[in-house]
Coordinates of C-alpha atoms and ligand atoms in Angstrom, one line a residue:
Chain A
M1 CA 81.8 85.0 241.2
Y2 CA 78.0 84.9 241.2
L3 CA 75.6 83.1 243.1
L4 CA 73.7 80.8 241.5
G5 CA 70.8 78.3 242.6
N6 CA 68.8 79.2 245.1
L7 CA 70.1 82.8 244.4
K8 CA 70.8 83.1 248.4
L9 CA 73.6 85.9 249.2
T10 CA 76.3 84.5 251.5
G11 CA 78.2 86.8 254.0
N12 CA 81.4 86.8 251.9
D13 CA 82.3 90.5 251.0
R14 CA 84.5 89.0 247.7
K15 CA 81.8 87.2 246.2
M16 CA 79.5 90.1 246.4
K17 CA 82.3 92.5 245.3
Q18 CA 82.9 90.7 242.0
E19 CA 79.5 90.2 241.2
S20 CA 79.0 93.5 241.4
Q21 CA 81.6 94.0 239.4
F22 CA 82.1 91.5 237.0
A23 CA 78.5 89.5 237.3
P24 CA 76.3 90.1 234.5
P25 CA 72.4 89.4 234.8
L26 CA 72.5 85.7 233.9
P27 CA 69.7 85.8 231.2
Y28 CA 66.3 83.9 232.4
L29 CA 64.1 81.5 229.9
D30 CA 60.2 80.7 230.8
V31 CA 60.4 76.2 230.2
A32 CA 57.4 77.0 232.1
D33 CA 55.3 78.8 229.4
P34 CA 53.5 76.3 227.2
G35 CA 54.8 78.4 224.3
F36 CA 58.6 77.7 225.0
S37 CA 60.2 76.0 222.8
I38 CA 63.7 74.6 223.3
R39 CA 64.2 76.2 219.8
S40 CA 64.1 79.7 220.1
A41 CA 65.8 82.6 219.2
A42 CA 65.3 83.6 223.2
V43 CA 67.3 80.2 223.7
A44 CA 69.9 80.8 221.2
A45 CA 70.2 84.2 222.3
A46 CA 71.0 83.2 225.6
R47 CA 73.4 80.8 224.8
E48 CA 75.3 83.7 223.2
A49 CA 75.0 85.7 225.9
S50 CA 76.2 83.2 228.2
W51 CA 76.9 79.3 229.7
V52 CA 73.6 79.6 231.5
A53 CA 70.5 80.2 231.8
R54 CA 68.0 80.3 235.1
T55 CA 65.4 78.9 234.6
N56 CA 61.7 78.0 236.9
Y57 CA 63.7 75.3 237.5
G58 CA 66.6 75.9 238.1
L59 CA 69.6 76.3 235.9
A60 CA 69.9 75.6 232.3
V61 CA 73.1 74.7 230.5
L62 CA 73.5 75.6 227.2
R63 CA 76.6 75.4 225.3
Y64 CA 77.8 72.3 223.6
D65 CA 81.5 72.0 226.0
D66 CA 79.5 72.9 229.2
V67 CA 77.2 70.0 229.0
Q68 CA 79.3 67.2 228.3
K69 CA 81.3 68.6 230.9
M70 CA 78.5 68.7 232.8
L71 CA 77.0 65.0 231.5
R72 CA 80.1 63.8 233.9
H73 CA 80.6 66.3 236.8
P74 CA 81.6 64.3 239.9
K75 CA 79.5 67.0 242.4
L76 CA 76.4 66.5 239.9
R77 CA 73.9 63.1 240.4
Q78 CA 70.7 62.2 238.3
G79 CA 68.0 64.9 239.2
S80 CA 64.8 62.9 238.6
Y81 CA 64.4 60.9 241.9
R82 CA 62.7 63.0 243.9
W83 CA 60.0 63.7 241.3
P84 CA 57.5 61.5 243.9
A85 CA 58.0 63.4 246.4
L86 CA 57.9 66.8 244.9
N87 CA 54.6 65.8 243.9
D88 CA 54.0 64.2 247.4
V89 CA 53.2 61.0 245.8
T90 CA 53.6 57.6 247.6
G91 CA 52.9 53.8 246.2
D92 CA 53.8 51.3 244.2
F93 CA 54.7 53.7 241.6
A94 CA 57.1 56.3 243.6
R95 CA 58.6 53.0 244.5
W96 CA 59.8 51.6 241.4
W97 CA 60.7 55.3 240.8
E98 CA 63.1 55.6 243.1
S99 CA 64.4 52.2 243.2
M100 CA 65.2 51.6 239.9
L101 CA 68.6 52.3 237.8
L102 CA 67.9 56.1 236.7
S103 CA 67.4 56.9 240.7
Q104 CA 70.5 55.6 241.7
E105 CA 74.0 56.2 242.1
G106 CA 77.5 55.7 243.1
D107 CA 77.9 51.9 244.0
N108 CA 74.2 50.5 243.7
H109 CA 73.6 52.3 240.4
A110 CA 76.8 50.6 239.3
R111 CA 76.0 47.4 240.0
L112 CA 72.5 46.9 238.7
R113 CA 73.9 48.6 235.7
R114 CA 77.0 45.8 235.4
M115 CA 73.6 42.9 236.0
A116 CA 71.9 44.6 233.0
N117 CA 74.8 45.1 230.5
P118 CA 74.9 41.7 228.8
A119 CA 71.2 41.9 227.8
F120 CA 72.0 45.3 226.0
S121 CA 75.5 44.3 224.5
P122 CA 76.2 45.5 220.9
K123 CA 76.3 41.4 219.7
L124 CA 72.9 40.8 221.0
I125 CA 71.4 43.8 219.5
T126 CA 72.7 43.8 216.3
S127 CA 71.8 39.8 215.4
L128 CA 68.4 41.1 216.2
A129 CA 68.4 43.6 213.0
P130 CA 66.4 41.0 210.8
K131 CA 64.0 41.0 213.0
F132 CA 62.9 44.9 213.2
T133 CA 62.9 45.1 209.7
E134 CA 60.6 42.5 209.5
L135 CA 58.3 44.5 211.7
A136 CA 58.9 47.8 210.0
N137 CA 58.5 46.1 206.5
M138 CA 54.7 44.6 207.7
L139 CA 53.5 47.8 209.4
I140 CA 54.9 49.6 206.2
D141 CA 53.0 46.9 204.3
D142 CA 49.8 48.1 205.8
F143 CA 49.3 51.6 205.0
A144 CA 52.0 51.7 202.1
P145 CA 48.8 50.9 199.0
K146 CA 46.7 54.5 200.6
G147 CA 49.6 56.6 199.8
K148 CA 48.6 57.8 203.4
C149 CA 48.6 56.9 207.4
D150 CA 49.0 58.9 210.1
F151 CA 52.7 58.3 211.1
I152 CA 52.3 57.8 214.9
A153 CA 49.6 55.6 215.2
E154 CA 50.7 53.2 212.3
F155 CA 54.6 53.2 212.0
T156 CA 56.5 54.2 215.3
E157 CA 54.1 53.4 218.3
P158 CA 53.3 50.1 217.0
Y159 CA 57.1 50.3 216.0
A160 CA 58.5 51.1 219.6
T161 CA 56.9 48.5 220.9
G162 CA 57.3 46.1 218.9
V163 CA 60.7 46.2 219.5
I164 CA 60.2 45.6 223.1
C165 CA 57.9 43.1 222.6
E166 CA 60.4 41.4 220.8
L167 CA 63.0 41.8 224.1
L168 CA 61.1 40.5 226.0
G169 CA 60.2 37.6 223.7
L170 CA 56.0 38.4 223.6
P171 CA 54.0 37.7 220.3
F172 CA 53.6 41.2 218.6
E173 CA 50.2 41.4 219.2
R174 CA 50.5 42.2 222.8
W175 CA 52.3 45.5 221.5
R176 CA 48.5 47.8 222.2
E177 CA 47.9 46.5 225.6
L178 CA 52.2 47.1 226.5
A179 CA 51.8 50.6 224.5
D180 CA 48.5 51.1 226.6
I181 CA 50.3 50.7 229.8
A182 CA 53.7 52.2 229.7
G183 CA 51.5 55.4 228.2
D184 CA 49.3 55.6 232.0
M185 CA 52.5 54.7 233.4
G186 CA 53.8 57.6 231.4
L187 CA 51.2 60.5 233.0
A188 CA 53.6 60.1 236.4
L189 CA 56.1 62.6 234.4
G190 CA 53.5 65.3 233.3
V191 CA 52.6 68.3 235.7
T192 CA 48.7 66.3 236.2
F193 CA 51.1 63.5 238.3
K194 CA 48.7 63.5 241.4
K195 CA 45.3 63.4 240.6
D196 CA 46.5 61.0 237.3
L197 CA 48.0 59.3 240.6
P198 CA 44.9 56.4 240.5
T199 CA 45.4 55.3 236.3
I200 CA 49.2 55.4 237.4
E201 CA 49.2 53.1 240.2
A202 CA 46.9 50.4 238.6
A203 CA 48.7 50.4 235.6
T204 CA 51.8 50.1 237.6
Q205 CA 50.6 47.2 239.2
R206 CA 48.8 45.9 235.9
L207 CA 52.5 45.9 234.4
F208 CA 54.1 44.0 237.5
S209 CA 52.0 41.5 237.3
Y210 CA 52.6 41.1 233.8
V211 CA 56.2 41.3 234.2
E212 CA 56.2 38.6 237.0
D213 CA 54.2 35.9 235.2
L214 CA 57.0 36.7 232.4
V215 CA 59.9 36.4 234.2
A216 CA 58.1 33.2 235.5
F217 CA 57.7 31.5 232.5
R218 CA 61.0 32.6 231.3
R219 CA 62.4 30.5 234.1
A220 CA 60.0 27.7 232.8
N221 CA 62.0 28.1 230.1
P222 CA 65.0 29.4 229.5
K223 CA 66.7 30.9 226.3
D224 CA 70.3 33.1 226.0
D225 CA 67.9 36.2 224.4
F226 CA 67.7 39.9 225.8
I227 CA 65.0 38.7 228.7
G228 CA 67.0 35.5 229.1
M229 CA 70.2 37.5 230.1
L230 CA 69.1 39.6 232.6
I231 CA 67.2 36.5 234.6
N232 CA 70.7 34.8 234.3
A233 CA 72.1 37.7 236.3
N234 CA 69.2 37.5 238.7
E235 CA 70.4 34.2 239.7
D236 CA 72.7 35.4 242.2
K237 CA 70.1 36.7 244.1
S238 CA 72.8 39.1 246.2
Q239 CA 73.8 40.8 243.3
L240 CA 70.6 41.4 241.9
S241 CA 67.4 40.9 243.4
D242 CA 64.6 39.7 242.1
Q243 CA 62.5 43.3 242.6
E244 CA 65.7 45.1 241.1
L245 CA 64.9 41.9 238.5
M246 CA 61.5 43.2 237.6
D247 CA 62.2 46.9 238.4
M248 CA 64.5 46.5 235.5
I249 CA 62.6 45.6 232.9
V250 CA 59.8 47.4 233.6
L251 CA 62.5 50.2 233.4
A252 CA 63.6 48.9 230.0
I253 CA 59.5 49.1 228.4
F254 CA 59.0 52.2 230.3
G255 CA 62.2 54.2 228.9
G256 CA 62.0 51.8 225.5
I257 CA 58.8 52.6 224.0
D258 CA 57.9 56.7 224.0
T259 CA 61.7 57.6 223.5
T260 CA 62.2 55.5 220.4
R261 CA 58.1 56.8 219.6
N262 CA 59.6 60.3 219.6
Q263 CA 62.5 59.9 218.3
L264 CA 60.9 58.1 214.9
G265 CA 58.3 61.0 214.4
L266 CA 60.9 64.1 215.0
A267 CA 63.0 61.9 212.2
M268 CA 60.0 61.8 209.9
S269 CA 59.3 65.6 210.2
T270 CA 63.2 66.8 210.0
F271 CA 62.9 64.6 206.6
I272 CA 59.9 66.3 205.6
E273 CA 61.5 69.3 205.5
H274 CA 64.6 68.4 204.0
P275 CA 63.2 66.1 201.2
D276 CA 66.3 66.4 199.2
Q277 CA 67.6 64.5 202.6
W278 CA 65.5 62.2 201.9
A279 CA 65.7 61.4 198.8
L280 CA 69.6 61.0 199.4
L281 CA 69.0 58.1 202.1
A282 CA 66.6 56.2 199.7
E283 CA 69.5 56.0 196.6
K284 CA 72.4 55.4 199.6
P285 CA 70.9 53.4 202.2
E286 CA 73.8 53.2 204.2
L287 CA 73.5 57.0 205.4
A288 CA 70.7 55.2 208.0
R289 CA 73.3 54.8 210.9
A290 CA 74.3 58.9 210.1
A291 CA 70.5 59.6 209.7
V292 CA 70.1 58.4 213.0
E293 CA 72.5 60.3 214.4
E294 CA 72.2 63.7 212.3
V295 CA 68.4 63.7 213.4
M296 CA 69.3 63.1 217.3
R297 CA 71.7 66.1 216.9
V298 CA 69.2 68.8 215.5
R299 CA 66.0 66.9 216.9
P300 CA 67.0 65.0 220.0
T301 CA 63.4 64.0 221.7
V302 CA 65.0 64.2 225.0
T303 CA 65.5 67.8 225.1
W304 CA 67.0 68.0 228.4
V305 CA 68.3 65.5 231.2
T306 CA 68.4 66.9 234.6
R307 CA 71.6 67.2 237.3
E308 CA 71.4 67.8 241.0
A309 CA 73.9 69.5 242.8
T310 CA 75.8 67.1 245.8
E311 CA 77.6 69.7 246.8
D312 CA 78.5 73.4 246.7
F313 CA 81.4 73.9 243.7
T314 CA 82.7 76.5 241.3
Y315 CA 82.2 76.1 238.1
N316 CA 82.8 78.2 235.0
D317 CA 83.4 80.9 238.1
T318 CA 80.2 80.5 239.1
L319 CA 79.4 79.2 242.4
I320 CA 76.7 76.5 242.7
E321 CA 75.2 75.4 245.5
K322 CA 74.5 72.6 246.8
G323 CA 70.8 71.1 246.0
T324 CA 70.6 73.0 242.8
T325 CA 68.7 71.8 239.8
L326 CA 70.7 71.9 236.3
H327 CA 69.3 71.0 233.1
L328 CA 71.4 70.0 230.0
F329 CA 70.3 71.3 227.5
S330 CA 71.3 68.8 224.7
Q331 CA 69.4 70.3 221.4
S332 CA 70.8 73.9 222.5
A333 CA 74.6 72.6 222.8
T334 CA 74.4 70.5 219.4
S335 CA 73.3 73.1 217.4
D336 CA 75.7 75.2 219.6
P337 CA 77.8 77.8 216.5
R338 CA 81.2 77.1 218.5
V339 CA 81.5 73.7 218.2
F340 CA 78.8 73.1 214.5
E341 CA 80.1 75.3 212.0
D342 CA 78.0 74.8 209.6
P343 CA 74.8 73.0 211.8
S344 CA 71.5 72.9 209.2
F345 CA 71.0 69.4 208.8
D346 CA 73.5 67.1 206.5
I347 CA 73.4 63.2 206.7
T348 CA 76.7 63.3 205.1
A349 CA 78.6 65.9 207.5
E350 CA 81.6 64.5 210.2
R351 CA 79.9 65.3 213.6
K352 CA 80.9 65.0 216.9
P353 CA 78.6 63.1 219.1
H354 CA 75.7 64.6 220.4
F355 CA 73.8 64.5 223.6
G356 CA 71.1 62.5 222.3
F357 CA 71.0 59.9 224.7
G358 CA 72.8 62.0 227.5
G359 CA 75.7 60.9 228.8
G360 CA 78.5 59.7 232.0
T361 CA 77.4 57.1 234.0
H362 CA 73.7 57.2 233.3
H363 CA 74.7 56.7 229.5
C364 CA 71.2 55.3 228.0
L365 CA 71.7 51.8 228.2
G366 CA 68.9 50.9 225.1
H367 CA 71.1 52.9 222.9
F368 CA 72.5 50.2 220.7
I369 CA 69.0 48.7 220.4
A370 CA 67.5 52.6 219.8
R371 CA 70.4 53.3 217.0
G372 CA 69.9 49.7 215.9
D373 CA 66.0 49.7 215.9
M374 CA 65.9 53.0 214.0
T375 CA 68.7 52.4 211.7
E376 CA 66.5 50.0 210.2
A377 CA 63.5 51.7 209.9
L378 CA 64.6 54.9 208.5
K379 CA 66.6 52.8 205.6
L380 CA 63.5 50.7 204.8
L381 CA 61.0 53.8 205.1
A382 CA 63.0 55.9 202.5
Q383 CA 63.0 53.5 199.8
R384 CA 59.2 52.5 200.2
V385 CA 57.9 56.0 201.7
K386 CA 58.7 58.8 198.9
N387 CA 58.4 62.0 198.6
P388 CA 56.6 62.5 201.7
R389 CA 54.7 65.2 203.3
F390 CA 51.8 66.7 205.8
D391 CA 48.7 65.6 205.2
G392 CA 46.7 67.7 208.1
E393 CA 47.3 69.4 211.8
V394 CA 50.3 67.3 213.5
E395 CA 49.8 67.4 217.2
W396 CA 52.8 68.2 219.1
L397 CA 53.9 68.0 222.8
P398 CA 55.3 71.2 223.9
D399 CA 58.3 71.7 222.6
S400 CA 60.9 71.3 225.7
G401 CA 61.1 68.4 228.0
N402 CA 60.9 64.8 225.8
T403 CA 58.8 66.3 222.5
G404 CA 57.4 65.1 219.5
A405 CA 54.8 64.3 217.7
I406 CA 52.0 62.2 218.8
R407 CA 49.8 62.8 215.6
M408 CA 51.5 63.6 212.9
P409 CA 49.4 62.5 209.2
I410 CA 51.2 62.2 206.5
A411 CA 51.0 61.3 202.5
F412 CA 53.6 60.1 199.9
D413 CA 53.9 57.5 196.7
P414 CA 54.2 54.3 197.6
A415 CA 57.2 52.7 195.8
Chain B
M1 CA 96.0 40.5 226.3
K2 CA 96.9 44.3 225.2
V3 CA 94.2 46.8 226.4
H4 CA 93.8 50.1 223.5
V5 CA 91.4 53.1 224.2
N6 CA 91.1 55.1 221.3
I7 CA 91.7 58.8 223.4
D8 CA 90.1 60.5 220.3
I9 CA 86.5 59.4 220.7
C10 CA 86.6 58.2 223.8
L11 CA 84.1 60.9 226.2
L12 CA 84.8 59.5 229.0
H13 CA 81.4 58.3 230.0
G14 CA 83.4 56.3 232.6
Q15 CA 81.0 52.9 231.9
C16 CA 83.7 51.4 231.6
V17 CA 85.0 52.0 235.0
I18 CA 81.6 50.7 236.4
A19 CA 82.0 47.6 234.2
A20 CA 85.4 46.7 234.9
P21 CA 86.7 48.9 238.1
E22 CA 89.8 46.9 238.0
I23 CA 91.4 47.8 234.8
F24 CA 89.3 51.0 234.4
S25 CA 89.7 54.4 236.6
F26 CA 89.6 58.0 236.8
D27 CA 92.7 59.5 237.5
D28 CA 92.4 62.3 240.2
N29 CA 92.2 64.8 237.2
G30 CA 89.5 63.5 235.3
D31 CA 91.0 61.1 232.9
L32 CA 90.4 57.8 232.1
V33 CA 93.7 55.4 233.2
W34 CA 94.1 51.5 232.4
V35 CA 96.1 48.6 233.0
A36 CA 97.1 48.1 229.4
E37 CA 98.8 44.0 229.5
I38 CA 96.2 42.3 230.8
D39 CA 96.2 38.4 232.2
D40 CA 93.4 36.0 230.8
S41 CA 91.9 36.0 234.8
Q42 CA 90.8 39.4 233.5
V43 CA 89.9 39.5 229.8
A44 CA 86.2 38.3 229.8
D45 CA 85.7 42.1 232.6
A46 CA 87.8 44.4 229.4
E47 CA 85.3 42.3 227.1
A48 CA 82.3 43.2 229.0
A49 CA 83.7 47.2 229.1
S50 CA 84.3 47.2 225.6
D51 CA 80.9 46.2 224.7
A52 CA 79.6 48.3 227.7
C53 CA 81.5 51.5 226.2
P54 CA 78.7 53.9 224.2
E55 CA 81.6 54.9 222.0
Q56 CA 82.8 51.6 221.4
A57 CA 86.7 53.6 222.4
I58 CA 87.7 49.8 223.4
I59 CA 90.2 47.8 221.8
I60 CA 90.7 44.4 223.3
G61 CA 93.5 42.1 221.3
Ligands
LIG501 C1 64.8 56.6 220.6 C2 65.1 56.2 222.0 C3 65.5 56.4 223.3 C4 66.1 57.8 223.5 C5 66.7 59.2 223.2 C6 66.6 57.2 225.1 C7 67.3 58.5 225.9 C8 68.0 58.5 227.2 C9 68.4 59.5 228.2 C10 68.6 60.9 227.1 C11 68.8 59.1 228.9 C12 69.4 59.2 230.5 C13 69.1 60.0 231.3 C14 69.8 61.4 232.0 O1 70.9 60.7 232.5 O2 69.4 61.8 232.9 C15 68.5 57.6 228.8 C16 68.5 56.5 229.8 C17 68.2 55.2 230.0 N1 67.7 54.1 228.8 FE1 67.3 55.5 227.5 N2 66.7 56.3 225.0 C18 66.2 55.5 224.3 C19 66.0 54.2 224.2 C20 66.1 53.3 225.2 C21 65.4 51.7 224.5 C22 64.8 51.1 223.6 C23 65.8 51.3 226.5 C24 65.8 49.9 226.4 C25 65.1 48.8 226.3 C26 66.4 51.7 227.2 C27 66.7 52.4 228.3 C28 67.3 53.1 229.2 C29 67.7 53.2 230.3 C30 67.8 51.4 231.5 C31 68.4 54.3 230.9 C32 68.7 54.3 231.8 C33 70.1 54.5 232.4 C34 71.0 54.9 233.8 O3 71.0 55.4 235.0 O4 72.7 54.1 234.1 N3 66.5 53.4 226.3 N4 67.9 57.6 228.2
LIG502 S1 83.3 54.2 228.9 FE1 84.3 53.8 226.4 S2 83.5 56.1 226.1 FE2 83.6 56.4 228.3 S3 85.0 56.1 229.2 FE3 85.0 54.6 229.3 S4 86.8 54.5 227.1 FE4 85.9 56.1 227.2

């Protein structure tokens, strides 16, 4: 048994002896290097050497079976709840971050999740498919005659935000405002969190007052839609308080925009690299749902989810100490040759599930929405945007953490 | 009414356990166990669990 996490040696002879006898040095990945890529040869080599690597921030779990087990391991909790504290930040953003669903565990998490579930039910979401199609068509109409666009600015961003407007019952025209607020709040996830705090706090306060007005309006004008379902859950305040209701709505806005924007951008770049698959999708629109799954397998925007050990435990003969941070590498797991014999991009292949929506108790609550809106978008895009190709420099976020393109000029043949 | 879980596609997320703890739980081995025969008072909970299952592995009927 060898020691991980804080890499402290405890005075246990047997452990020490085994360490010197058996423990191969664990691979090390410098994930803080701006040039680091979760798709690099270094990650693949580490995955061959071991199920786990050491990194600047703790451990990286690399193989399919281990990521799947770790996603539901009872000794692990979601790991980013301490992010504001780690950055020595307090205030409105920190208050929200630490109280919202993703940062909660156990009974409290279960209660909040139960209260939110009805709004996210597959039945409600399926009924929105025509709205998604309408929105996608409207956006494509705007740029199609040019035969080119910035796919992020002109499609994925307004589309992802437009879907959230639809859920909230807001007119599409409000999308820019919402995207800007969410963008400013998103600065909190970056390394310049503390420096950007004034912007982040202002955006948080704006979003909360926005949501407060929305809730007041919807209480006065009830309807059984997404936001109406959340408001219904708040009738019994002991189950969902006013504050918790607003925290949940803010989370749907914060968690639903950049993820969908990035994931659809990654879909386009993947298809540009596999033109035959794009042509196939145009021919067989019924493959759109499978296409979403296959894109999320090879190019998940959420390249890892974070977990923290709540007590010491042993896994694969390895002692993981309480407090250890683990990153579960989704892209590495779903290109693991142990499970995916031919991992090349193929929207017709039968695949084991990917981890692009995480898994376990924190499995993405918005996955029916995201799957539904991305399916409708890809279906239409393949019909109307033929032979897409890059048309200038694509600007990328780092290929780690939450990744994707922020600018993607493309040219295509309108159809 | 009967509750059936397609274990071949179940990924043990435990969303059903959160949605309907009286019907679904994990045993000491971490395997999913559930009440296979439910009465009318439990149908709404079972349906909530079925809706919440990310893999759509739960069939009620
Ligand atoms: C392609 C789009 C999306 C991706 C890739 C994505 C990915 C994820 C992932 C990986 C997690 C788990 C995080 C963890 O375990 O640490 C998560 C959680 C969550 N997502 Fe999404 N998401 C997407 C869209 C959405 C949308 C549209 C919404 C809401 C409208 C949403 C709401 C949530 C919420 C509320 C959670 C927290 C669940 C919990 O802690 O129980 N997501 N998402
Ligand atoms: S929610 Fe679905 S996948 Fe998860 S444990 Fe329950 S039945 Fe299995």
